[in-house]
Tab-separated table of C-alpha atoms and ligand atoms in Angstrom:
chain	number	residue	atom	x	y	z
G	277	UNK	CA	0.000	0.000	0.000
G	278	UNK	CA	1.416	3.295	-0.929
G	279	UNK	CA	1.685	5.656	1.801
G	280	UNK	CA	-1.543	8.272	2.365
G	281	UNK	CA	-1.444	11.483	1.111
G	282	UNK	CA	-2.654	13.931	3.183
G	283	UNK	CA	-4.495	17.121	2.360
G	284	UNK	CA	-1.554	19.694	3.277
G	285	UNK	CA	1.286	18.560	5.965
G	286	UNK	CA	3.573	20.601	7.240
G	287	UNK	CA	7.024	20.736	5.643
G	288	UNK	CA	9.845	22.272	7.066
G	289	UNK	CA	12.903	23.860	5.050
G	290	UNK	CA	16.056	22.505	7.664
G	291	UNK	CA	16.375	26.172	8.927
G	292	UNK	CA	14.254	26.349	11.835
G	293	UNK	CA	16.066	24.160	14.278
G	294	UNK	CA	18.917	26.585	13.682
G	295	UNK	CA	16.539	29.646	15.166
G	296	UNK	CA	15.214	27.360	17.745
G	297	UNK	CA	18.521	26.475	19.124
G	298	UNK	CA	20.127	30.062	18.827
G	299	UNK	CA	16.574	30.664	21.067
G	300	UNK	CA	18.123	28.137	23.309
G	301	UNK	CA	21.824	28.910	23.541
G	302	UNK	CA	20.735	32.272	24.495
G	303	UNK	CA	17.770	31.153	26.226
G	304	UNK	CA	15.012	33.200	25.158
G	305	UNK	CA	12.566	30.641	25.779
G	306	UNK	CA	9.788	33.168	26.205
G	307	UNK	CA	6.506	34.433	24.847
G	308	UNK	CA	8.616	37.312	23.152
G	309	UNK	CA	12.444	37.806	22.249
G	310	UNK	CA	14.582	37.901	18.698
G	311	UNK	CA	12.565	35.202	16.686
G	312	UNK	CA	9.335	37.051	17.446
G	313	UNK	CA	10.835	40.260	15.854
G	314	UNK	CA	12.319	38.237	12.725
G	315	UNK	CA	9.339	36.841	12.414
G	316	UNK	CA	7.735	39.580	12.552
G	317	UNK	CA	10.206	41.498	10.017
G	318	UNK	CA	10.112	38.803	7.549
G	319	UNK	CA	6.220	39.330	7.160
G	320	UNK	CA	5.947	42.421	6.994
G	321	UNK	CA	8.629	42.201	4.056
G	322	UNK	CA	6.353	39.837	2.657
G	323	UNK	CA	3.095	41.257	2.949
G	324	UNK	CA	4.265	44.761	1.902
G	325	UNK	CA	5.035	43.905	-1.350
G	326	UNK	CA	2.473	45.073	-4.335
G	327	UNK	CA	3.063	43.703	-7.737
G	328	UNK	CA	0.142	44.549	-9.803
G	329	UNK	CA	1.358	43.813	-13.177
G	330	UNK	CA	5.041	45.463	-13.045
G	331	UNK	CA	4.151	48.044	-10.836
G	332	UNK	CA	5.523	47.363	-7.998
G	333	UNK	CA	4.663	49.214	-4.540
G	334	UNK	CA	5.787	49.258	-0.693
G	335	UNK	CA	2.826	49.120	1.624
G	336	UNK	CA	4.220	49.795	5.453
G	337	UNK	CA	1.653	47.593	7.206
G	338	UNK	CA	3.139	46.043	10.819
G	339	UNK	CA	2.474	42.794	11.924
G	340	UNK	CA	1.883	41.523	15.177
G	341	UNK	CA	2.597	37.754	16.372
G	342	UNK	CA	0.045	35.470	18.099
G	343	UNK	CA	-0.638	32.394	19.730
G	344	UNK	CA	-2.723	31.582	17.035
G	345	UNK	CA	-4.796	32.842	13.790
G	346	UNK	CA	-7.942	32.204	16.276
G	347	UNK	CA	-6.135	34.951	18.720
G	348	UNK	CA	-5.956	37.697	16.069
G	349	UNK	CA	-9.682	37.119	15.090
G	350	UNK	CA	-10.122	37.829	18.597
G	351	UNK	CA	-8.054	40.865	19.093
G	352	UNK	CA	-9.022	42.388	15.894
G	353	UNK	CA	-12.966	42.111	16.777
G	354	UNK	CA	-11.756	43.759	20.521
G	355	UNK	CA	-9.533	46.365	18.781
G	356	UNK	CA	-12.371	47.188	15.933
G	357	UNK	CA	-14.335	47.937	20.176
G	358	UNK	CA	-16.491	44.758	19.363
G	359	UNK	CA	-18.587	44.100	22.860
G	360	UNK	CA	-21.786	42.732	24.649
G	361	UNK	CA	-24.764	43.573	22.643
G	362	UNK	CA	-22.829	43.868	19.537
G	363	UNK	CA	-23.430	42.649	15.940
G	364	UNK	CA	-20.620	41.507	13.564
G	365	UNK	CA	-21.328	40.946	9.597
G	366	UNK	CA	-19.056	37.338	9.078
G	367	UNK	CA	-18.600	35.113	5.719
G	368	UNK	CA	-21.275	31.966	6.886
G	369	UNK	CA	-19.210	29.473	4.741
G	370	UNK	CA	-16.018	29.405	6.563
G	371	UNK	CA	-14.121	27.507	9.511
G	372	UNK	CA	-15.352	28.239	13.038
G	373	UNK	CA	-12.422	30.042	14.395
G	374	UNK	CA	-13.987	33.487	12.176
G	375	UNK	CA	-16.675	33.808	13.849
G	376	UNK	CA	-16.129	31.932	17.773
G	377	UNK	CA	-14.286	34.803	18.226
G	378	UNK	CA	-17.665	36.910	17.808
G	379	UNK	CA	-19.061	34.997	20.492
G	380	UNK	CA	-16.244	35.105	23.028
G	381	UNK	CA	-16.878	38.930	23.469
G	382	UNK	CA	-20.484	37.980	24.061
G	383	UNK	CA	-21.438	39.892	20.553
G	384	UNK	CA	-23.834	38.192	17.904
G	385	UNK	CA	-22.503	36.773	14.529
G	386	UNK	CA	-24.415	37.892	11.429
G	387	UNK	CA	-23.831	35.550	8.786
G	388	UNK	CA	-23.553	36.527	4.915
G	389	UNK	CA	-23.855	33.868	2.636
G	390	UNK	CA	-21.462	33.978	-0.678
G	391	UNK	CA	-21.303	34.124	-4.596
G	392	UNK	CA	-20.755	31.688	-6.995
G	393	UNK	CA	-17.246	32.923	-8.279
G	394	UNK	CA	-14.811	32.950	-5.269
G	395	UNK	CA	-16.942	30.904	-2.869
G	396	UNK	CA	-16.454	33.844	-0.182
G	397	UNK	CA	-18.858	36.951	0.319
G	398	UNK	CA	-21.057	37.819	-1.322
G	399	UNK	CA	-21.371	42.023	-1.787
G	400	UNK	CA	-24.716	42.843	-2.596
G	401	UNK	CA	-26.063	40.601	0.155
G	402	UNK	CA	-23.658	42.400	2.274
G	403	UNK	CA	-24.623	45.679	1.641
G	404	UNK	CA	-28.310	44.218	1.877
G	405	UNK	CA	-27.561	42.742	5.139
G	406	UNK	CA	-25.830	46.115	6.353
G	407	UNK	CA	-29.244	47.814	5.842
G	408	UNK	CA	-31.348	44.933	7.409
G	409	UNK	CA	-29.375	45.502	10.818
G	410	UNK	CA	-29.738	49.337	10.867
G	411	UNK	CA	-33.797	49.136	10.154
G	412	UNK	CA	-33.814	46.263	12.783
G	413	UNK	CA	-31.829	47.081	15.870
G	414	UNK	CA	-30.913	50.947	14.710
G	415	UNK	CA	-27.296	50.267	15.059
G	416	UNK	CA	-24.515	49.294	12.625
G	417	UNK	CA	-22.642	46.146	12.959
G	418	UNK	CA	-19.261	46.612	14.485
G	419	UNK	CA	-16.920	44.679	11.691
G	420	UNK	CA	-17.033	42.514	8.545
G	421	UNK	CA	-15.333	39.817	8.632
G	422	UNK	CA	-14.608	38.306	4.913
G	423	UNK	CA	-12.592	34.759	5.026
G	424	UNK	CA	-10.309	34.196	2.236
G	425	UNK	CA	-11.703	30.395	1.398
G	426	UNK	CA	-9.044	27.764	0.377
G	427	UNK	CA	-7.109	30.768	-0.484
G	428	UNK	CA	-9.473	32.361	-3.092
G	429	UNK	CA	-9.320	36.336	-2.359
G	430	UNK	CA	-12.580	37.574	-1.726
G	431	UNK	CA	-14.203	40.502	-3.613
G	432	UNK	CA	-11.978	42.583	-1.817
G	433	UNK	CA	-12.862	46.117	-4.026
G	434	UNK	CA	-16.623	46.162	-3.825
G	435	UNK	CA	-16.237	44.842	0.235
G	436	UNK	CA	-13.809	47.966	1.182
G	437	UNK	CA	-16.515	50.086	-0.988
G	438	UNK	CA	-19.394	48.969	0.683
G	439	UNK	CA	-17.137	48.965	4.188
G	440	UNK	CA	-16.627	52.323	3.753
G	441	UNK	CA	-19.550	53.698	2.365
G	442	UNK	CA	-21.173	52.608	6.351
G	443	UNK	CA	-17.651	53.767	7.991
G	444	UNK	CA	-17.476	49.823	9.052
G	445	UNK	CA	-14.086	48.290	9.621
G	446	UNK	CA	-13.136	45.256	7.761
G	447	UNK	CA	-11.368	42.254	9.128
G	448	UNK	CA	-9.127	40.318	6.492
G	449	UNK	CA	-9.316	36.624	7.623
G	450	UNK	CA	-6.667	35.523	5.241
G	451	UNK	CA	-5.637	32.543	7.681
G	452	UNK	CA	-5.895	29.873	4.437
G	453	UNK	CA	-5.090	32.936	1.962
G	454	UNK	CA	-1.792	33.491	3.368
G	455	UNK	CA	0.244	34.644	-0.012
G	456	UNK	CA	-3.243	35.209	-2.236
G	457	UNK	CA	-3.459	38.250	-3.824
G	458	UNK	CA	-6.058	40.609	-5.142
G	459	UNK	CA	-4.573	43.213	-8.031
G	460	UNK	CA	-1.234	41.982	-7.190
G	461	UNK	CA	-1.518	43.093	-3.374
G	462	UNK	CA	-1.400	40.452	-0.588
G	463	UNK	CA	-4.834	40.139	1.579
G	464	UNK	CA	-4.828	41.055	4.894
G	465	UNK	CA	-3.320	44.301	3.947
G	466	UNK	CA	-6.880	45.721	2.776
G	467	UNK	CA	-8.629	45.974	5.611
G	468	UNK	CA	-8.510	47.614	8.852
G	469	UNK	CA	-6.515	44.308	10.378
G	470	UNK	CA	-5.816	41.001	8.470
G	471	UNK	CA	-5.765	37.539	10.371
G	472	UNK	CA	-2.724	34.945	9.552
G	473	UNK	CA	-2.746	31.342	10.863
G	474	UNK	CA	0.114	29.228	10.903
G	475	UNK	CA	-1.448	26.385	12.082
G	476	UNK	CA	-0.230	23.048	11.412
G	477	UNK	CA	-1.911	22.482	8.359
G	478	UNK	CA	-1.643	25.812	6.998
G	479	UNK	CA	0.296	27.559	4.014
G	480	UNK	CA	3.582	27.857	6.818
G	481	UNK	CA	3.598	26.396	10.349
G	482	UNK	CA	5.164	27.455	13.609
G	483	UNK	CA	3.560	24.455	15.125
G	484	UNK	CA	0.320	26.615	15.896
G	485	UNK	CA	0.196	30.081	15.776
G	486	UNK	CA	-1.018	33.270	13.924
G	487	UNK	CA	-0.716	36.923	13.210
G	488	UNK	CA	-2.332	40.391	12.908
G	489	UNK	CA	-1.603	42.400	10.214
G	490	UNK	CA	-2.242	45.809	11.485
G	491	UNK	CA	-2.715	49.273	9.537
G	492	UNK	CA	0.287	50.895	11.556
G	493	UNK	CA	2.525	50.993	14.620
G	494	UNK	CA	0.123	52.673	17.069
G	495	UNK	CA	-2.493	49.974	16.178
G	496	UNK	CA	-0.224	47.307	16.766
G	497	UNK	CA	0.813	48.936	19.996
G	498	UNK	CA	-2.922	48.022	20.878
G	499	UNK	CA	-2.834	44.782	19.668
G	500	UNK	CA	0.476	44.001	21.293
G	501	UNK	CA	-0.838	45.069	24.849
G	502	UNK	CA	-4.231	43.905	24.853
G	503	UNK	CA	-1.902	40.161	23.891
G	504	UNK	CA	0.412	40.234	26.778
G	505	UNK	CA	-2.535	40.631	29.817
G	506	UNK	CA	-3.254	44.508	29.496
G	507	UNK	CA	-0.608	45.732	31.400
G	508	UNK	CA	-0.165	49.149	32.601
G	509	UNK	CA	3.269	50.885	32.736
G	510	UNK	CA	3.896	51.093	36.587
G	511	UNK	CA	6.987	48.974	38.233
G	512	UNK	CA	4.124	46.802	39.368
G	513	UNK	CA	1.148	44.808	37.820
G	514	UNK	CA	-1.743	47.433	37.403
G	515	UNK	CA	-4.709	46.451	35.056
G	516	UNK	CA	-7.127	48.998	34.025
G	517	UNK	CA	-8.211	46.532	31.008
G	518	UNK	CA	-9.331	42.659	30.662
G	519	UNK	CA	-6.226	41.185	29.046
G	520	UNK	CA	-4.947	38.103	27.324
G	521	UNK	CA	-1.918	35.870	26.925
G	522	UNK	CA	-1.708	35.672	23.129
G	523	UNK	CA	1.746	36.659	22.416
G	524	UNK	CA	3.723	34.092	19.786
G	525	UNK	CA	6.916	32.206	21.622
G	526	UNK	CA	10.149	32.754	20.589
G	527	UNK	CA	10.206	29.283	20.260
G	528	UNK	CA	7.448	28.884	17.734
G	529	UNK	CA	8.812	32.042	16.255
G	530	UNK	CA	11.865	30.092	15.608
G	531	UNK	CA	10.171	27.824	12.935
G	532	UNK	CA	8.252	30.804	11.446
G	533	UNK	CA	11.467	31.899	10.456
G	534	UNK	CA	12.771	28.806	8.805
G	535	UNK	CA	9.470	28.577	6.976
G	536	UNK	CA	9.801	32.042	5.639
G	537	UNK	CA	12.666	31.222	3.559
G	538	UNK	CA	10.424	28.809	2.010
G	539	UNK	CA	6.836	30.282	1.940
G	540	UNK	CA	7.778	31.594	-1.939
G	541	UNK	CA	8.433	27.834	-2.785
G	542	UNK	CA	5.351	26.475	-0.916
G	543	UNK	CA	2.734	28.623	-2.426
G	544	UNK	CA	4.427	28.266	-6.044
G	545	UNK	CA	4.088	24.146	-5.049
G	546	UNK	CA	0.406	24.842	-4.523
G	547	UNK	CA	-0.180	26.378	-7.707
G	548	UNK	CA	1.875	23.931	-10.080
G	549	UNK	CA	-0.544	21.323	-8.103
G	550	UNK	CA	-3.525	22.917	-9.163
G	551	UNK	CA	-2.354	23.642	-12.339
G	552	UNK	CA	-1.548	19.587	-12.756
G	553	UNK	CA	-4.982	19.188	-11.550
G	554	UNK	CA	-6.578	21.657	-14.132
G	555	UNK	CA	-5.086	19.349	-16.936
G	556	UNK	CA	-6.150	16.307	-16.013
G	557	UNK	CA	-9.520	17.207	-14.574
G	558	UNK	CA	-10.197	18.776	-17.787
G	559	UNK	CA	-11.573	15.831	-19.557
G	560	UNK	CA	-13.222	14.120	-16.584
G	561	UNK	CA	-17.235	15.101	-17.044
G	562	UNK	CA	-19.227	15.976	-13.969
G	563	UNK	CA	-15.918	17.087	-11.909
G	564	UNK	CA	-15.174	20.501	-11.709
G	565	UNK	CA	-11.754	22.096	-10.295
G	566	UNK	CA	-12.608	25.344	-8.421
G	567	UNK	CA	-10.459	28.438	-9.846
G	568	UNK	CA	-10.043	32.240	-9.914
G	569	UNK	CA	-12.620	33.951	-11.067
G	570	UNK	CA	-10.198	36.459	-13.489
G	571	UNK	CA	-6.336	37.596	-13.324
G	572	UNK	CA	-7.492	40.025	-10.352
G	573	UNK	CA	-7.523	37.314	-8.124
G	574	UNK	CA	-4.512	35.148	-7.533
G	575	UNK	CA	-4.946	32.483	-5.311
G	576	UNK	CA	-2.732	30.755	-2.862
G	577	UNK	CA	-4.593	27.505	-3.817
G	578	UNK	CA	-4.014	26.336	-0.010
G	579	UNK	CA	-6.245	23.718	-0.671
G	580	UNK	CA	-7.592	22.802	-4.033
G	581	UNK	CA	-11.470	21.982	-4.413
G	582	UNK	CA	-13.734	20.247	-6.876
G	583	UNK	CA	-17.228	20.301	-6.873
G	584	UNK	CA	-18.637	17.219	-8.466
G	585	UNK	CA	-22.509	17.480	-10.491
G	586	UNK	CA	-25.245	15.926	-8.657
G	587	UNK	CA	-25.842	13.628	-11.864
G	588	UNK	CA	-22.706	11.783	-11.209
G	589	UNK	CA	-22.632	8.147	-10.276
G	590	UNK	CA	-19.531	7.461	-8.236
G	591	UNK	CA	-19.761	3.915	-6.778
G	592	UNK	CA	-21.034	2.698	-3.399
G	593	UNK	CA	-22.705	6.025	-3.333
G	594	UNK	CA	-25.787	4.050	-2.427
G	595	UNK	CA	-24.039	3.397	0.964
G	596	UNK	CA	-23.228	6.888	1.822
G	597	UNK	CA	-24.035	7.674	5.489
G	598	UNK	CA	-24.805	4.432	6.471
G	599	UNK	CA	-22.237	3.716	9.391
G	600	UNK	CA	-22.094	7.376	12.586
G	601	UNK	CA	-18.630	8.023	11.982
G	602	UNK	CA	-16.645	7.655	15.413
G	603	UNK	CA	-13.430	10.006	15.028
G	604	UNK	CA	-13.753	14.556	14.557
G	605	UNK	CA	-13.326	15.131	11.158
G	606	UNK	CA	-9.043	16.575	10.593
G	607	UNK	CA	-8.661	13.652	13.757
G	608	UNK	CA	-8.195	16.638	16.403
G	609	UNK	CA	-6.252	15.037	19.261
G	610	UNK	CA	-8.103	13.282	22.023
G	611	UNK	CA	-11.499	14.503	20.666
G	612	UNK	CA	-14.476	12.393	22.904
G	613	UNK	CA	-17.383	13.767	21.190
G	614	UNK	CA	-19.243	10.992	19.343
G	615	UNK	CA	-21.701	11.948	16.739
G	616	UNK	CA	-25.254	11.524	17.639
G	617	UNK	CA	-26.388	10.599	14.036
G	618	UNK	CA	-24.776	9.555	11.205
G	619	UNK	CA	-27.083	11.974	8.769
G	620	UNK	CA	-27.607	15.832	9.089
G	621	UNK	CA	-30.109	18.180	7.769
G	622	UNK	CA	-27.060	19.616	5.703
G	623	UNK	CA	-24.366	17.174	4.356
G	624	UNK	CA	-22.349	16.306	1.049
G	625	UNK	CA	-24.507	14.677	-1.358
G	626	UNK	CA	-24.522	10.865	-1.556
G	627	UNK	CA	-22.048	11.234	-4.467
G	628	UNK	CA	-19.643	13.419	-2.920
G	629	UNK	CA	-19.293	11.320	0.692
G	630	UNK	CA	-18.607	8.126	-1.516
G	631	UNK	CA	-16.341	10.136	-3.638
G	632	UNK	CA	-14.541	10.860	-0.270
G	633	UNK	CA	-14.890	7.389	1.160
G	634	UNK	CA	-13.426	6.298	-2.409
G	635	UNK	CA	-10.404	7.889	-2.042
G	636	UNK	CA	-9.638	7.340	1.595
G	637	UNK	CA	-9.889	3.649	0.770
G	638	UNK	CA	-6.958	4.399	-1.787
G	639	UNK	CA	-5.145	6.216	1.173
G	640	UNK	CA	-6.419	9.695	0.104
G	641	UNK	CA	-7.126	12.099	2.436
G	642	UNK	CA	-10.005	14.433	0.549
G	643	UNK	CA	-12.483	16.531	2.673
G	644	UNK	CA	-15.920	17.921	2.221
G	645	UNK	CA	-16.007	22.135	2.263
G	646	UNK	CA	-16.747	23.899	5.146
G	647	UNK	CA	-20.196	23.188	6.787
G	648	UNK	CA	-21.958	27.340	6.380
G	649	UNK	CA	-21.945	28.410	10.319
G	650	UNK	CA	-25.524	29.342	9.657
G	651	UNK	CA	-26.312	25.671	9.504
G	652	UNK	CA	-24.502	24.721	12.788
G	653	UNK	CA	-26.626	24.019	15.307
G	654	UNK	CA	-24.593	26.129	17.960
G	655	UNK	CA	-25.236	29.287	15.752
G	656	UNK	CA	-29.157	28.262	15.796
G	657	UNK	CA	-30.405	31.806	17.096
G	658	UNK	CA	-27.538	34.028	14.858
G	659	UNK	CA	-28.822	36.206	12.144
G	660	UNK	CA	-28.261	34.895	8.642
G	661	UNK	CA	-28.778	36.724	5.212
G	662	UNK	CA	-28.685	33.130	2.786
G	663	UNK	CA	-28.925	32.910	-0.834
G	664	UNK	CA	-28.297	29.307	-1.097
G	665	UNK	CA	-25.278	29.588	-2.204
G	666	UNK	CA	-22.865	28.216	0.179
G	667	UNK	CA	-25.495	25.487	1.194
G	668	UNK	CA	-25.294	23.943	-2.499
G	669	UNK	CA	-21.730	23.626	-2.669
G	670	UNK	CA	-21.458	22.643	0.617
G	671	UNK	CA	-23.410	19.927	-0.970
G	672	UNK	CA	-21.134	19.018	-4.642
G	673	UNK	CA	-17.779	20.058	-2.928
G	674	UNK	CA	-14.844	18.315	-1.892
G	675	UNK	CA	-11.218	19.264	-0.839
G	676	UNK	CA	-8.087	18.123	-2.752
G	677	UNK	CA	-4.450	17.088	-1.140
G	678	UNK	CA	-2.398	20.372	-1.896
G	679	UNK	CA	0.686	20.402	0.402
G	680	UNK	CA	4.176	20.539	-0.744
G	681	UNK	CA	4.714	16.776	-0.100
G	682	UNK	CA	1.943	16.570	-2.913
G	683	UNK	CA	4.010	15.103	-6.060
G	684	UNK	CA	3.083	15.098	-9.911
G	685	UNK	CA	2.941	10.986	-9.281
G	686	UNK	CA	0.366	11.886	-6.540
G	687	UNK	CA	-1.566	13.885	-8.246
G	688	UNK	CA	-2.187	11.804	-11.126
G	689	UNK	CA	-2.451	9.006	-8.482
G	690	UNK	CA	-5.685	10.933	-7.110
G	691	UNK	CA	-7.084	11.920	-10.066
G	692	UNK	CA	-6.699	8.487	-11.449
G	693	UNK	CA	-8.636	7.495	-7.858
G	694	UNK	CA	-11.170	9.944	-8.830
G	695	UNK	CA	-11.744	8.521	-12.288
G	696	UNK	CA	-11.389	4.778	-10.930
G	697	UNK	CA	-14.336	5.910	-8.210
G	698	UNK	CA	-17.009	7.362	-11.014
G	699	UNK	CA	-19.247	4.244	-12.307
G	700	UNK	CA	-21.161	3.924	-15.162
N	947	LIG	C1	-7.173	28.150	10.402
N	947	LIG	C2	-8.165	29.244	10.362
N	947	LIG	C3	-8.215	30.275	11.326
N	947	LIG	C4	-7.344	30.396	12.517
N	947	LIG	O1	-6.749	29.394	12.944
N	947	LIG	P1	-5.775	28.930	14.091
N	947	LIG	O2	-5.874	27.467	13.926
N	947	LIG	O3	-6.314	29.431	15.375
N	947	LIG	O4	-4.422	29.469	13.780
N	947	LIG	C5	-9.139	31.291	11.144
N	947	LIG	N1	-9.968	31.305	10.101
N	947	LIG	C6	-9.938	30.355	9.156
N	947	LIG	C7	-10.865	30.466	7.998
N	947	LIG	C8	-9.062	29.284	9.259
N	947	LIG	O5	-9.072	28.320	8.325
């Protein structure tokens, strides 16, 4: 049996165990030191950079260093003066850790559904939903929150117009769209603060961890001490503000580094696998490879996606759902949660789940798309403004292996799977 190919591992260049063990020899084991600022000074350098078409341009955006991509959401909602009683506008078809965050500061998530073309969210409902809020409650929502899905920018232009037309911030969660670009700029440098995750699984990895991209010093000053507990400048502890402990370690820093002298290499990986995908996709009927809408939008292709037509006959699909699957879906360690059911009132079509089961028999690892948050049951009572868009994908999508340890051989492996998997 040929060994399983996951959906995107980390890989690591060989330089970060140098950083970690100059953080040891001069033991800054800490939630701060020299790695943390490298770190840091490496992405800014990155994210500053505008190429649109030749023309090349220095943003000066700062970036701040987290505990994780789930940490920034956080701060950014707190910095953007998110609180009880509040309402925030958030992309519905997303990972969790976008909008959690909402609840945390005991505000309200108000879910916008997307459009067709990047998958992420959609403008005019947006703008629709904007208007809803102020006739309903009188107030405006405190912060839209568009999520880079998979990579694919969002609509970036017409969001910042619409954000600014109602004087609301935006928050960038580029945490899968760390590289993407929209007119040659990188996201997270739009909006009033951009979220970066460098999670395990992510586009670079310090193990876990994450960033804020913030619009300048000052705000990053704000970010920095609301991150390290709130605290005052006396000789002693004084707290006139509810702090946290979300600063990066210099540790995890460490490996940030390495992987920056990489991160060129590992999003041009992701696109060469796409493109390999693209070509032999092209001539399988009823499977369709997920791309960028025009040359605005240049995605990081994190993960690549396919949506497969509801007319397609992939085999054992007749079995789909049978057996309540026992393990959390990504196998998150030690999870004890067993599902109740082994249907929902929102899944993957039959076709798609024995697509999946297909290919994990051939040691594949493929995953549906995100389940929309307005369809979670924990987000029952939030607001949602739905136009069925994320619902149906949700329902013909599936998730790709991406990763730099993602050969040619594999690729053609998998899509050989996928054409091995569709019956007659
Ligand atoms: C991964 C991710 C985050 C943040 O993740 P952490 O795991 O906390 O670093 C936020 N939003 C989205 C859409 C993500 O995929």
């Amino acid at each position: 049996m040929r060994e399983r190919i996951y959906l995107c591992l980390a890989h690591m260049s060989g330089r970060e165990q140098d950083f970690i063990k100059e953080a040891f020899d001069s033991n800054w084991v800490v939630p701060m030191g020299p790695n943390v600022n490298g770190f840091e000074k490496d992405l800014e350098e990155f994210v500053n950079k505008v190429d649109d078409n030749g023309r090349i341009k220095e943003l000066d955006r700062k970036v701040c260093c987290l505990s994780a991509g789930t940490a920034a959401v956080h701060l950014a909602l707190l910095a953007c003066g998110v609180g009880p009683g509040d309402e925030v506008l958030v992309q519905s078809f997303t990972f969790c850790a976008s909008s959690h965050p909402i609840t945390y500061l005991g505000a309200t998530p108000v879910f916008v559904d997307s459009e067709r073309e990047t998958w992420n969210m959609d403008p005019d409902l947006l703008e629709k939903a904007i208007k809803d809020r102020i006739a309903k409650t009188g107030r405006k929502p405190k912060a839209i929150i568009p999520v880079a899905l998979y990579g694919m920018p969002y609509q970036i232009d017409r969001i910042l117009e619409i954000a600014e037309r109602y004087e609301i911030p935006v928050i960038e969660d580029a945490a899968e769209g760390l590289g993407s670009r929209f007119d040659g700029q990188v996201l997270g440098t739009f909006g009033e603060y951009g979220v970066l995750s460098f999670n395990g699984n992510k586009m670079i990895t310090t193990s876990g961890g994450g960033a804020l991209v913030c619009r300048d010093e000052e705000a990053k000053k704000e970010v920095l001490f609301y991150a390290t507990q709130a605290r005052e400048s006396y000789p002693y502890y004084q707290h006139e503000h509810i702090g946290y402990n979300y600063r990066m370690s210099n540790i995890c820093a460490g490996i940030g580094r390495g992987q920056m002298t990489v991160i060129d290499e590992h999003i041009a990986h992701h696109k060469h696998v796409q493109a390999l995908y693209r070509e032999l996709l092209a001539n399988v009927k009823g499977v369709t490879l997920h791309e960028n809408p025009t040359p605005r939008f240049d995605s990081n292709f994190w993960l690549c996606a396919v949506t497969l037509d509801p007319a397609l006959k992939v085999k054992g699909q007749e079995n789909a759902y049978k057996k309540v699957i026992t393990g959390a879906v990504g196998g998150a360690a030690g999870v004890t949660h067993a599902a109740s059911s082994a249907t929902t009132d929102c899944q993957p079509n039959a076709n798609v789940e024995a697509m999946r089961v297909a290919l994990d028999a051939a040691n594949i690892e493929a995953r549906p798309l995100w389940k929309p948050m307005h369809k979670q049951p924990v987000y029952n009572e939030a607001p949602a403004y739905v136009n069925g868009v994320s619902e149906s994908l949700f329902a013909v999508g599936l998730c790709l292996p991406a990763g730099p340890y993602v050969t040619d051989e594999d690729v053609r492996y998998i899509v050989d799977s996928i054409k091995n998997a569709i019956g007659n």
